[in-house]
C-alpha cells in the first residue's frame, strides 16, 4: 500500500458529495492501492455539520479498506491543510430573482478565500477541480486568488467532463456502439448551455463520426440534448444530476492524476491562447494527461461552424470574467 494522500471535498453534506465521497473512498478515483485521508468541508452551520456527521457515520460503516481517516472541517484554512487533491463542490445556488452577476459575485466570496487557503495550506502540487457552478469562472477566481500566494493557475481546473461523458453516451445510443469505441469527443468552452460539444475529430469504432451522423442531427438533436441534459434530468427525477456529476469528477481527477492513456479528455483549464481563445479564462479544451500533468491538444482543424460555436461560449466566459473583474484584482 502507498502512503495515504489527502482528498478535500467542499459541500460535503450536499447531494453530489453524497455520491462522490463513497466513490473516492472506494478507490475509484486514485486507484485500488492508494489510501486516502478524507477532509470533508462544510459551511459552519450546525444543521449542515450535523448532516455531514451522518454521512461520515455511513462512510465509517462501509469499512472501506482504503480510508485511512476522516476529518470534518468548517473552514477552508483547516480543511485544506496538506491537501493533495481538492474537489470544490459547494457553491452558492442561484436564488429567486438573482441575476447572473449577483451569483458570480456571491460565489467569488467563496472561491477567492478557498483559492488563497489552497495556496497557503495545501500541498505544493495540489490538484484542484471546481464542480460548483458557475464552475469555469469560480475556477478562475480561485486560481487568481491562489496565484497571488504561489499557486500555479494550471493547478485549478473546472469540470466539463460530465458534458464530455454525456456526449459519448448520446453518440453511442445514436450509432449503436458502446461508448468505449468512441474517441476524441471535445467539449469546448463553458460548463453552461453555451458549451460546444464537438464531434469533428471524433471516431466511432475507428470510423469518422461525421460520416455516421448528419449535420442536421448534430445541430437539432445532439448539441441541444447535451447542452440541456441537466434540465432534462431535473424534470424527470425531480432532483439534479448528482451521481453522474460525482462520477464525472472522479473521471476528471483520475485521468489528471493517473493519466488518460493517450486519450483526449475535455477539461476546463486556463486558456494559454490555444485555438485563438482569450488567454486566462478557464475554457473547456481537449487535453491529454500524463505524468500527473495535462497538455492541451494542439493542431486540430477548426471549421467555420465550430469556430462560431467556440466563439459564442468564449464570449460568455469573457462576460463572466468582466462581471467579476473587481474580484480578480
Ligand atoms: P449539489 O451537491 O447538488 O451541487 C453542488 C454544486 O455543484 C452546485 O453549484 C451545482 O450547480 C454544481 N453542479 C455542477 N454540475 C452539476 C450537475 N451536473 N448536477 C448538479 N449540480 C451540479 O448541491 P447541494 O445543495 O445538495 O449541496 C451543496 C452543499 O454545499 C451544501 O451542503 C452547502 O452547505 C454547501 N456549500 C458550501 C459552501 C462552501 O464550501 N463555502 C458554500 C455554499 C454551499 P447548480 O447550482 O447549477 O446546480
Coordinates of N, CA and C and ligand atoms in Angstrom, one line a residue, residues 9-18 41-45 48 51 74 76 80 88-94 103 107 109-111 114 130-135 138 159 162-163 166 191 230 233-234 239-246 248, ligand 1:
X9 N -13.0 17.7 0.1 CA -14.2 17.8 -0.6 C -15.1 18.9 0.1
X10 N -15.4 20.0 -0.6 CA -16.3 21.0 -0.1 C -17.7 20.7 -0.4
X11 N -18.7 21.3 0.3 CA -20.1 21.0 0.0 C -20.3 19.5 0.4
X12 N -19.6 19.0 1.4 CA -19.6 17.6 1.7 C -20.9 17.0 2.2
X13 N -21.8 17.9 2.7 CA -23.1 17.4 3.1 C -24.1 17.4 2.0
X14 N -23.7 17.9 0.8 CA -24.7 18.0 -0.3 C -24.9 16.8 -1.1
X15 N -25.7 16.9 -2.1 CA -26.1 15.8 -3.0 C -25.0 15.1 -3.8
X16 N -24.2 16.0 -4.4 CA -23.1 15.4 -5.3 C -22.1 14.7 -4.4
X17 N -21.8 15.4 -3.2 CA -20.8 14.8 -2.3 C -21.3 13.5 -1.8
X18 N -22.6 13.3 -1.7 CA -23.1 12.1 -1.1 C -22.8 10.9 -2.0
X41 N -15.5 19.2 4.1 CA -15.6 20.6 4.5 C -17.0 21.1 4.2
X42 N -17.6 21.7 5.2 CA -18.9 22.3 5.0 C -19.0 23.7 5.6
X43 N -20.1 24.4 5.4 CA -20.3 25.7 6.0 C -20.5 25.6 7.5
X44 N -20.1 26.6 8.3 CA -20.2 26.5 9.7 C -21.7 26.7 10.2
X45 N -22.6 25.9 9.7 CA -24.0 26.0 10.1 C -24.3 24.6 10.9
X48 N -26.1 21.8 9.1 CA -25.4 21.2 7.9 C -24.3 20.3 8.5
X51 N -25.7 17.1 9.5 CA -26.0 16.2 8.4 C -24.7 15.5 7.9
X74 N -15.0 23.0 9.2 CA -16.0 24.0 8.8 C -15.2 25.3 8.3
X76 N -12.0 26.6 5.2 CA -11.0 26.1 4.2 C -9.6 26.1 4.8
X80 N -8.0 22.5 4.2 CA -7.1 22.3 3.1 C -5.6 22.1 3.6
X88 N -13.9 21.0 -5.3 CA -14.7 22.1 -4.8 C -16.1 22.0 -5.3
X89 N -16.9 21.4 -4.5 CA -18.3 21.1 -4.9 C -19.3 22.1 -4.4
X90 N -19.1 22.6 -3.2 CA -20.0 23.5 -2.5 C -20.0 24.9 -3.2
X91 N -21.2 25.4 -3.5 CA -21.3 26.7 -4.2 C -22.6 27.3 -3.9
X92 N -22.8 28.6 -4.0 CA -24.0 29.2 -3.7 C -25.0 29.0 -4.9
X93 N -26.1 28.4 -4.6 CA -27.1 28.2 -5.8 C -27.8 29.5 -6.1
X94 N -28.3 29.6 -7.3 CA -29.0 30.8 -7.8 C -30.3 30.9 -7.0
X103 N -24.9 36.1 -8.7 CA -24.5 34.8 -8.5 C -23.0 34.7 -8.6
X107 N -20.5 33.8 -5.4 CA -19.5 32.7 -5.5 C -18.1 33.1 -5.4
X109 N -17.0 35.3 -3.4 CA -16.8 35.4 -2.0 C -16.4 34.1 -1.4
X110 N -16.8 33.0 -2.0 CA -16.5 31.6 -1.6 C -15.2 31.2 -2.2
X111 N -15.0 31.3 -3.5 CA -13.9 30.7 -4.2 C -12.6 31.5 -4.1
X114 N -11.1 30.4 -0.8 CA -10.7 29.0 -0.9 C -9.4 28.8 -1.7
X130 N -12.9 22.3 -9.8 CA -14.1 23.0 -9.4 C -15.3 22.4 -10.1
X131 N -16.3 22.0 -9.2 CA -17.5 21.4 -9.7 C -18.7 22.4 -9.5
X132 N -18.6 23.1 -8.4 CA -19.7 24.1 -8.1 C -19.9 25.2 -9.2
X133 N -21.1 25.4 -9.5 CA -21.3 26.4 -10.6 C -21.4 27.9 -10.1
X134 N -21.1 28.8 -11.0 CA -20.6 28.7 -12.4 C -19.1 28.2 -12.4
X135 N -18.9 27.0 -12.7 CA -17.6 26.3 -12.4 C -16.4 27.0 -13.1
X138 N -15.8 30.3 -11.3 CA -15.3 30.0 -9.9 C -13.9 29.6 -9.9
X159 N -14.8 21.6 -14.2 CA -15.3 20.3 -14.7 C -16.2 20.5 -15.9
X162 N -18.6 16.0 -17.3 CA -20.0 15.4 -17.3 C -20.5 15.7 -18.8
X163 N -20.3 16.8 -19.3 CA -20.7 17.1 -20.7 C -20.0 16.2 -21.7
X166 N -21.6 12.8 -21.3 CA -23.0 12.8 -21.9 C -22.9 12.8 -23.4
X191 N -19.0 25.3 -18.9 CA -20.0 24.3 -18.4 C -21.3 25.1 -18.2
X230 N -28.9 18.4 -18.2 CA -29.1 18.7 -16.8 C -30.5 19.0 -16.5
X233 N -32.8 16.0 -16.7 CA -32.8 15.1 -15.6 C -33.6 15.7 -14.4
X234 N -33.5 17.0 -14.2 CA -34.2 17.6 -13.1 C -35.7 17.4 -13.3
X239 N -34.9 16.0 -9.1 CA -33.7 16.4 -8.4 C -32.6 16.6 -9.4
X240 N -31.5 17.3 -9.1 CA -30.5 17.5 -10.1 C -29.6 16.2 -10.2
X241 N -28.7 16.3 -11.3 CA -28.0 15.1 -11.6 C -26.7 14.9 -10.8
X242 N -26.9 14.4 -9.6 CA -25.8 14.4 -8.6 C -24.8 13.2 -8.8
X243 N -25.3 12.0 -9.0 CA -24.4 10.8 -9.1 C -23.6 10.9 -10.4
X244 N -24.2 11.4 -11.5 CA -23.4 11.5 -12.7 C -22.4 12.6 -12.6
X245 N -22.7 13.7 -11.9 CA -21.7 14.8 -11.7 C -20.6 14.2 -10.9
X246 N -20.9 13.5 -9.8 CA -19.8 12.9 -9.0 C -18.9 12.0 -9.8
X248 N -18.3 12.0 -13.0 CA -17.5 12.8 -13.9 C -16.3 13.4 -13.1
Ligands
LIG1 P1 -25.2 19.8 -5.1 O1 -24.3 18.9 -4.4 O2 -26.3 19.2 -5.9 O3 -24.4 20.7 -6.1 C1 -23.3 21.4 -5.7 C2 -22.8 22.3 -6.8 O4 -22.4 21.5 -7.9 C3 -23.8 23.3 -7.3 O5 -23.1 24.6 -7.6 C4 -24.2 22.7 -8.6 O6 -24.6 23.7 -9.6 C5 -22.9 22.1 -9.1 N1 -23.1 21.2 -10.2 C6 -22.2 21.0 -11.2 N2 -22.5 20.1 -12.1 C7 -23.7 19.7 -11.7 C8 -24.6 18.7 -12.2 N3 -24.4 18.0 -13.3 N4 -25.7 18.5 -11.5 C9 -26.0 19.1 -10.4 N5 -25.2 20.1 -9.8 C10 -24.1 20.3 -10.5 O7 -25.8 20.9 -4.1 P2 -26.4 20.7 -2.7 O8 -27.2 22.0 -2.5 O9 -27.0 19.4 -2.4 O10 -25.1 20.8 -1.8 C11 -24.2 21.9 -1.8 C12 -23.5 21.9 -0.4 O11 -22.6 22.9 -0.5 C13 -24.5 22.2 0.8 O12 -24.3 21.2 1.7 C14 -23.9 23.6 1.2 O13 -23.9 23.7 2.6 C15 -22.5 23.6 0.7 N6 -22.0 24.9 0.4 C16 -20.7 25.1 0.8 C17 -20.1 26.3 0.6 C18 -18.6 26.4 1.0 O14 -17.9 25.4 0.9 N7 -18.2 27.6 1.3 C19 -20.8 27.4 0.0 C20 -22.1 27.1 -0.3 C21 -22.7 25.9 -0.1 P3 -26.1 24.2 -9.7 O15 -26.4 25.1 -8.5 O16 -26.1 25.0 -11.0 O17 -27.0 23.0 -9.7

